[in-house]
């Protein structure tokens, strides 16, 4: 008899007719005319999406990704009525530090797979046994292979509470947490909740900057550049955010009906990432691990799980949480554990240290990386793993 706290093995086995249906729908795409500009200012460019569609149906192999994913230990468990899928890779080094990492949108566990080896087996990647982590990679509720919430209230705070329960269920009395994008918001909430056993957090997107935009310093050249980037995002790069935070159900009909529509919507996230992904298809020039195949691994995962709508609903929850917090005029509780932050140069807004210290009063680690963008763990996994070793090293014996 199954119990709510059971941990069940998970294996991906996609029906062949689901892949055939995907190919049929791509072939039946009704294409718009070409954009009237030479950049992405009108949206995802036709040449990019047509080359993506061609590769998707002629060269891409979902079964190869399926084999790759099934080679990792995967599980599901039920938390607060939602089935949570997660990858759980224990290091061969028993003194490894448990780390839960959270992906974002339009990402999934796909964006984190490149760091599994460097983090769990550091001796094979230029590190030492003392650098090892036991790694937990959950799929956010409503994303990928996790179940879809059937009630309101699954915002970042509730997801953070679920992660604390998951780490407790896995038998980890001490652990650290990391996140980017939506994952940064969840990890931030986890730090502010301060569950027993959480030693510290690391984020690589300063999500709190949106609510503090008018208070952020913009005096130095670095601050001004970050402010201009944030301002541009909220005026010109905000389309997906606005739609998903106000009408996720409306866009969801298209995301579940057209694989090409889903792909275009997922590519149209931020300028740096878009051009890197576009070059991967049009020019055959990947940006690190952002290759044609891994990009399509991620998009196909959304398509086959039918999670375009449910994933978008997090933004609706976030929008209402943010509006309520601003109306209340109350500052959130402080993060009670050390906070690490890495600024990657291609991030939507590359936050300077002054901004990070406005959001977090206890910054224990700050670094400006030489490369990488919004999907840093995906794009530059070895560099990202090095950041995890550096930020959490002082906490290993805490």
C-alpha positions as semicolon CSV with decimal commas, in nm:
position;residue;x (nm);y (nm);z (nm)
1;X;0,000;0,000;0,000
2;X;0,145;0,337;-0,104
3;X;0,189;0,618;0,147
4;X;0,205;0,990;0,081
5;X;0,572;1,009;0,178
6;X;0,682;0,716;-0,039
7;X;0,972;0,776;-0,278
8;X;0,915;0,591;-0,604
9;X;1,165;0,520;-0,885
10;X;1,089;0,703;-1,209
11;X;1,175;0,604;-1,564
12;X;1,088;0,788;-1,883
13;X;0,931;0,578;-2,159
14;X;0,774;0,791;-2,430
15;X;0,513;0,626;-2,653
16;X;0,617;0,623;-3,018
17;X;0,285;0,769;-3,127
18;X;0,354;1,081;-2,916
19;X;0,673;1,145;-3,114
20;X;0,493;1,076;-3,441
21;X;0,220;1,325;-3,344
22;X;0,486;1,584;-3,265
23;X;0,640;1,544;-3,612
24;X;0,298;1,561;-3,777
25;X;0,212;1,885;-3,601
26;X;0,546;2,044;-3,690
27;X;0,492;1,953;-4,056
28;X;0,145;2,113;-4,046
29;X;0,270;2,447;-3,913
30;X;0,116;2,760;-4,065
31;X;0,406;3,001;-4,096
32;X;0,384;3,379;-4,056
33;X;0,555;3,605;-4,306
34;X;0,907;3,717;-4,234
35;X;0,956;3,994;-3,977
36;X;1,012;4,343;-4,117
37;X;1,328;4,415;-3,917
38;X;1,675;4,263;-3,907
39;X;1,683;4,194;-3,532
40;X;1,455;4,037;-3,268
41;X;1,263;4,357;-3,196
42;X;0,947;4,212;-3,356
43;X;0,999;3,873;-3,194
44;X;1,162;3,542;-3,276
45;X;1,292;3,552;-3,630
46;X;1,137;3,330;-3,897
47;X;1,469;3,186;-4,018
48;X;1,553;3,074;-3,665
49;X;1,226;2,892;-3,607
50;X;1,217;2,733;-3,953
51;X;1,567;2,593;-3,906
52;X;1,471;2,472;-3,559
53;X;1,167;2,296;-3,705
54;X;1,371;2,138;-3,982
55;X;1,629;2,005;-3,737
56;X;1,358;1,892;-3,495
57;X;1,203;1,657;-3,752
58;X;1,511;1,542;-3,944
59;X;1,813;1,524;-3,711
60;X;1,698;1,551;-3,352
61;X;1,678;1,229;-3,147
62;X;1,452;1,240;-2,840
63;X;1,539;0,879;-2,763
64;X;1,901;0,981;-2,706
65;X;1,788;1,226;-2,440
66;X;1,556;0,968;-2,292
67;X;1,852;0,731;-2,252
68;X;2,062;1,008;-2,097
69;X;1,793;1,096;-1,846
70;X;1,720;0,734;-1,757
71;X;2,089;0,683;-1,679
72;X;2,041;0,914;-1,379
73;X;1,859;0,814;-1,058
74;X;1,511;0,964;-1,083
75;X;1,223;0,949;-0,840
76;X;0,881;1,090;-0,759
77;X;0,717;1,161;-0,427
78;X;0,396;1,333;-0,323
79;X;0,418;1,658;-0,126
80;X;0,107;1,858;-0,033
81;X;-0,100;1,675;-0,292
82;X;0,141;1,729;-0,583
83;X;0,367;1,464;-0,732
84;X;0,724;1,596;-0,738
85;X;0,976;1,452;-0,985
86;X;1,342;1,482;-0,896
87;X;1,686;1,359;-0,992
88;X;1,890;1,250;-0,691
89;X;2,258;1,176;-0,749
90;X;2,459;1,087;-0,440
91;X;2,832;1,142;-0,463
92;X;3,071;0,854;-0,406
93;X;3,224;1,077;-0,138
94;X;3,015;1,018;0,173
95;X;3,105;1,353;0,331
96;X;2,959;1,538;0,032
97;X;2,738;1,840;0,105
98;X;2,372;1,800;0,001
99;X;2,266;2,064;-0,253
100;X;1,918;2,121;-0,393
101;X;1,919;2,317;-0,720
102;X;1,607;2,466;-0,877
103;X;1,560;2,541;-1,247
104;X;1,346;2,818;-1,393
105;X;1,129;2,905;-1,693
106;X;1,160;2,834;-1,982
107;X;1,401;2,580;-1,842
108;X;1,372;2,245;-1,672
109;X;1,606;1,989;-1,520
110;X;1,762;1,983;-1,870
111;X;1,941;2,311;-1,796
112;X;2,112;2,159;-1,490
113;X;2,231;1,825;-1,627
114;X;2,574;1,956;-1,724
115;X;2,667;2,027;-1,362
116;X;2,579;1,680;-1,232
117;X;2,922;1,533;-1,305
118;X;3,134;1,828;-1,185
119;X;2,936;1,860;-0,862
120;X;2,897;1,495;-0,764
121;X;3,228;1,364;-0,901
122;X;3,469;1,658;-0,861
123;X;3,785;1,446;-0,880
124;X;3,700;1,374;-1,245
125;X;3,657;1,746;-1,313
126;X;3,960;1,913;-1,161
127;X;3,836;1,921;-0,801
128;X;3,899;1,732;-0,480
129;X;3,681;1,499;-0,270
130;X;3,618;1,795;-0,038
131;X;3,434;1,968;-0,327
132;X;3,169;1,697;-0,361
133;X;2,793;1,747;-0,340
134;X;2,500;1,509;-0,309
135;X;2,272;1,663;-0,572
136;X;1,892;1,695;-0,573
137;X;1,733;1,841;-0,888
138;X;1,354;1,868;-0,855
139;X;1,116;1,963;-1,133
140;X;0,903;2,256;-1,022
141;X;0,534;2,179;-0,966
142;X;0,359;2,209;-1,303
143;X;0,685;2,166;-1,493
144;X;0,817;1,862;-1,673
145;X;0,749;1,533;-1,497
146;X;0,618;1,689;-1,175
147;X;0,247;1,696;-1,122
148;X;0,032;1,999;-1,189
149;X;-0,115;2,184;-0,888
150;X;-0,493;2,166;-0,888
151;X;-0,545;2,455;-0,647
152;X;-0,425;2,812;-0,612
153;X;-0,138;2,912;-0,387
154;X;0,161;2,732;-0,536
155;X;0,383;3,038;-0,535
156;X;0,755;3,046;-0,458
157;X;0,696;3,029;-0,084
158;X;0,490;2,714;-0,104
159;X;0,739;2,554;-0,342
160;X;1,016;2,639;-0,095
161;X;0,823;2,467;0,183
162;X;0,792;2,161;-0,042
163;X;1,169;2,160;-0,102
164;X;1,234;2,164;0,274
165;X;1,003;1,865;0,312
166;X;1,177;1,689;0,024
167;X;1,523;1,732;0,176
168;X;1,394;1,611;0,512
169;X;1,232;1,311;0,344
170;X;1,563;1,227;0,176
171;X;1,732;1,221;0,515
172;X;1,944;1,535;0,482
173;X;1,964;1,722;0,816
174;X;2,207;1,978;0,666
175;X;2,196;2,116;0,313
176;X;2,242;2,420;0,088
177;X;2,024;2,551;-0,195
178;X;2,077;2,721;-0,531
179;X;1,851;2,866;-0,798
180;X;1,826;3,089;-1,103
181;X;1,523;3,251;-1,269
182;X;1,208;3,103;-1,105
183;X;1,450;2,889;-0,907
184;X;1,610;3,204;-0,767
185;X;1,271;3,316;-0,636
186;X;1,207;2,974;-0,478
187;X;1,555;2,965;-0,327
188;X;1,514;3,320;-0,197
189;X;1,188;3,215;-0,029
190;X;1,358;2,910;0,120
191;X;1,627;3,134;0,269
192;X;1,368;3,370;0,417
193;X;1,172;3,080;0,567
194;X;1,496;2,945;0,719
195;X;1,395;2,581;0,768
196;X;1,600;2,378;1,010
197;X;1,907;2,236;0,839
198;X;1,944;2,501;0,566
199;X;2,302;2,628;0,585
200;X;2,308;2,881;0,303
201;X;2,180;2,977;-0,040
202;X;2,316;3,093;-0,375
203;X;2,124;3,271;-0,651
204;X;2,233;3,405;-0,988
205;X;1,936;3,629;-1,068
206;X;1,844;3,919;-0,841
207;X;1,469;3,870;-0,875
208;X;1,405;4,118;-0,595
209;X;1,534;4,399;-0,816
210;X;1,199;4,418;-0,999
211;X;1,014;4,531;-0,689
212;X;1,294;4,770;-0,587
213;X;1,358;4,927;-0,927
214;X;1,295;5,286;-0,817
215;X;1,520;5,248;-0,512
216;X;1,823;5,091;-0,675
217;X;2,139;5,303;-0,698
218;X;2,242;5,395;-1,052
219;X;2,547;5,615;-0,999
220;X;2,846;5,407;-1,109
221;X;2,887;5,291;-1,468
222;X;2,813;4,934;-1,362
223;X;2,502;5,035;-1,171
224;X;2,380;5,247;-1,460
225;X;2,431;4,965;-1,709
226;X;2,239;4,726;-1,484
227;X;1,961;4,980;-1,435
228;X;1,933;5,044;-1,808
229;X;1,912;4,669;-1,871
230;X;1,643;4,626;-1,607
231;X;1,454;4,927;-1,742
232;X;1,472;4,793;-2,097
233;X;1,348;4,453;-1,981
234;X;1,045;4,601;-1,806
235;X;0,960;4,811;-2,113
236;X;1,056;4,599;-2,413
237;X;1,152;4,248;-2,299
238;X;0,860;4,193;-2,066
239;X;0,609;4,041;-2,308
240;X;0,626;3,680;-2,194
241;X;0,633;3,789;-1,828
242;X;0,330;4,014;-1,862
243;X;0,125;3,756;-2,052
244;X;0,206;3,470;-1,817
245;X;0,154;3,677;-1,503
246;X;-0,187;3,799;-1,617
247;X;-0,328;3,546;-1,868
248;X;-0,142;3,213;-1,850
249;X;-0,451;3,022;-1,955
250;X;-0,487;3,224;-2,275
251;X;-0,133;3,167;-2,399
252;X;-0,158;2,809;-2,276
253;X;-0,398;2,707;-2,554
254;X;-0,135;2,787;-2,814
255;X;0,148;2,629;-2,615
256;X;-0,031;2,296;-2,599
257;X;-0,157;2,297;-2,958
258;X;0,144;2,397;-3,167
259;X;0,496;2,266;-3,100
260;X;0,644;2,540;-3,319
261;X;0,442;2,800;-3,128
262;X;0,573;2,654;-2,803
263;X;0,931;2,662;-2,932
264;X;0,906;3,025;-3,041
265;X;0,751;3,128;-2,710
266;X;1,030;2,956;-2,517
267;X;1,305;3,112;-2,729
268;X;1,166;3,463;-2,679
269;X;1,298;3,506;-2,325
270;X;1,595;3,740;-2,309
271;X;1,815;3,897;-2,575
272;X;2,146;3,731;-2,484
273;X;2,000;3,381;-2,462
274;X;1,789;3,426;-2,773
275;X;2,081;3,518;-2,996
276;X;2,293;3,236;-2,856
277;X;2,015;2,985;-2,926
278;X;1,945;3,136;-3,267
279;X;2,311;3,104;-3,367
280;X;2,309;2,743;-3,253
281;X;2,043;2,664;-3,515
282;X;2,108;2,913;-3,795
283;X;2,489;2,913;-3,786
284;X;2,557;2,583;-3,610
285;X;2,751;2,770;-3,341
286;X;2,658;2,647;-2,990
287;X;2,728;2,859;-2,683
288;X;2,887;2,606;-2,452
289;X;2,629;2,340;-2,376
290;X;2,352;2,546;-2,538
291;X;2,346;2,325;-2,845
292;X;2,069;2,248;-3,091
293;X;2,013;1,912;-2,925
294;X;1,999;2,031;-2,565
295;X;1,773;2,323;-2,659
296;X;1,535;2,077;-2,823
297;X;1,565;1,838;-2,528
298;X;1,417;2,117;-2,317
299;X;1,146;2,222;-2,563
300;X;1,045;1,864;-2,638
301;X;1,020;1,793;-2,265
302;X;0,764;2,073;-2,232
303;X;0,574;1,948;-2,536
304;X;0,555;1,580;-2,444
305;X;0,456;1,654;-2,084
306;X;0,198;1,914;-2,191
307;X;0,316;2,159;-1,926
308;X;0,320;2,486;-2,120
309;X;0,011;2,619;-1,940
310;X;0,080;2,485;-1,591
311;X;0,438;2,615;-1,597
312;X;0,316;2,962;-1,699
313;X;0,082;2,977;-1,399
314;X;0,373;3,033;-1,160
315;X;0,399;3,383;-1,308
316;X;0,033;3,447;-1,226
317;X;0,099;3,344;-0,866
318;X;0,416;3,556;-0,855
319;X;0,239;3,861;-0,995
320;X;-0,028;3,848;-0,725
321;X;0,225;3,785;-0,451
322;X;0,430;4,084;-0,566
323;X;0,123;4,310;-0,589
324;X;0,007;4,208;-0,241
325;X;0,352;4,267;-0,093
326;X;0,375;4,614;-0,250
327;X;0,023;4,704;-0,134
328;X;0,108;4,597;0,221
329;X;0,423;4,806;0,216
330;X;0,603;4,553;0,432
331;X;0,954;4,428;0,372
332;X;0,991;4,050;0,352
333;X;1,167;3,875;0,640
334;X;1,544;3,872;0,604
335;X;1,733;3,568;0,485
336;X;1,865;3,407;0,801
337;X;2,150;3,217;0,635
338;X;2,459;3,325;0,437
339;X;2,383;3,433;0,080
340;X;2,609;3,380;-0,219
341;X;2,559;3,557;-0,551
342;X;2,728;3,527;-0,888
343;X;2,675;3,789;-1,158
344;X;2,707;3,642;-1,506
345;X;2,776;3,902;-1,776
346;X;2,497;3,792;-2,010
347;X;2,226;3,797;-1,743
348;X;1,911;4,001;-1,815
349;X;2,041;4,257;-1,568
350;X;2,392;4,188;-1,440
351;X;2,342;4,296;-1,079
352;X;2,631;4,483;-0,915
353;X;2,726;4,408;-0,558
354;X;2,556;4,725;-0,431
355;X;2,222;4,595;-0,558
356;X;2,275;4,250;-0,412
357;X;2,350;4,403;-0,072
358;X;2,027;4,604;-0,089
359;X;1,829;4,281;-0,122
360;X;2,041;4,067;0,110
361;X;2,199;4,198;0,430
362;X;2,424;3,897;0,482
363;X;2,611;3,847;0,153
364;X;2,890;3,601;0,226
365;X;3,009;3,556;-0,132
366;X;2,992;3,772;-0,444
367;X;3,166;3,718;-0,774
368;X;3,147;3,854;-1,127
369;X;3,200;3,565;-1,368
370;X;3,387;3,610;-1,695
371;X;3,127;3,436;-1,912
372;X;2,778;3,293;-1,908
373;X;2,428;3,433;-1,925
374;X;2,081;3,372;-1,790
375;X;2,115;2,995;-1,828
376;X;2,464;2,985;-1,676
377;X;2,454;2,629;-1,542
378;X;2,346;2,514;-1,889
379;X;2,582;2,729;-2,090
380;X;2,901;2,710;-1,877
381;X;2,855;2,410;-1,643
382;X;3,220;2,377;-1,538
383;X;3,241;2,745;-1,444
384;X;2,908;2,722;-1,266
385;X;3,024;2,418;-1,069
386;X;3,337;2,607;-0,966
387;X;3,114;2,883;-0,829
388;X;2,917;2,630;-0,624
389;X;3,239;2,492;-0,475
390;X;3,360;2,840;-0,385
391;X;3,039;2,977;-0,236
392;X;2,956;2,676;-0,019
393;X;3,307;2,570;0,087
394;X;3,298;2,772;0,413
395;X;2,966;2,608;0,509
396;X;3,075;2,246;0,481
397;X;3,180;2,223;0,843
398;X;2,918;2,460;0,980
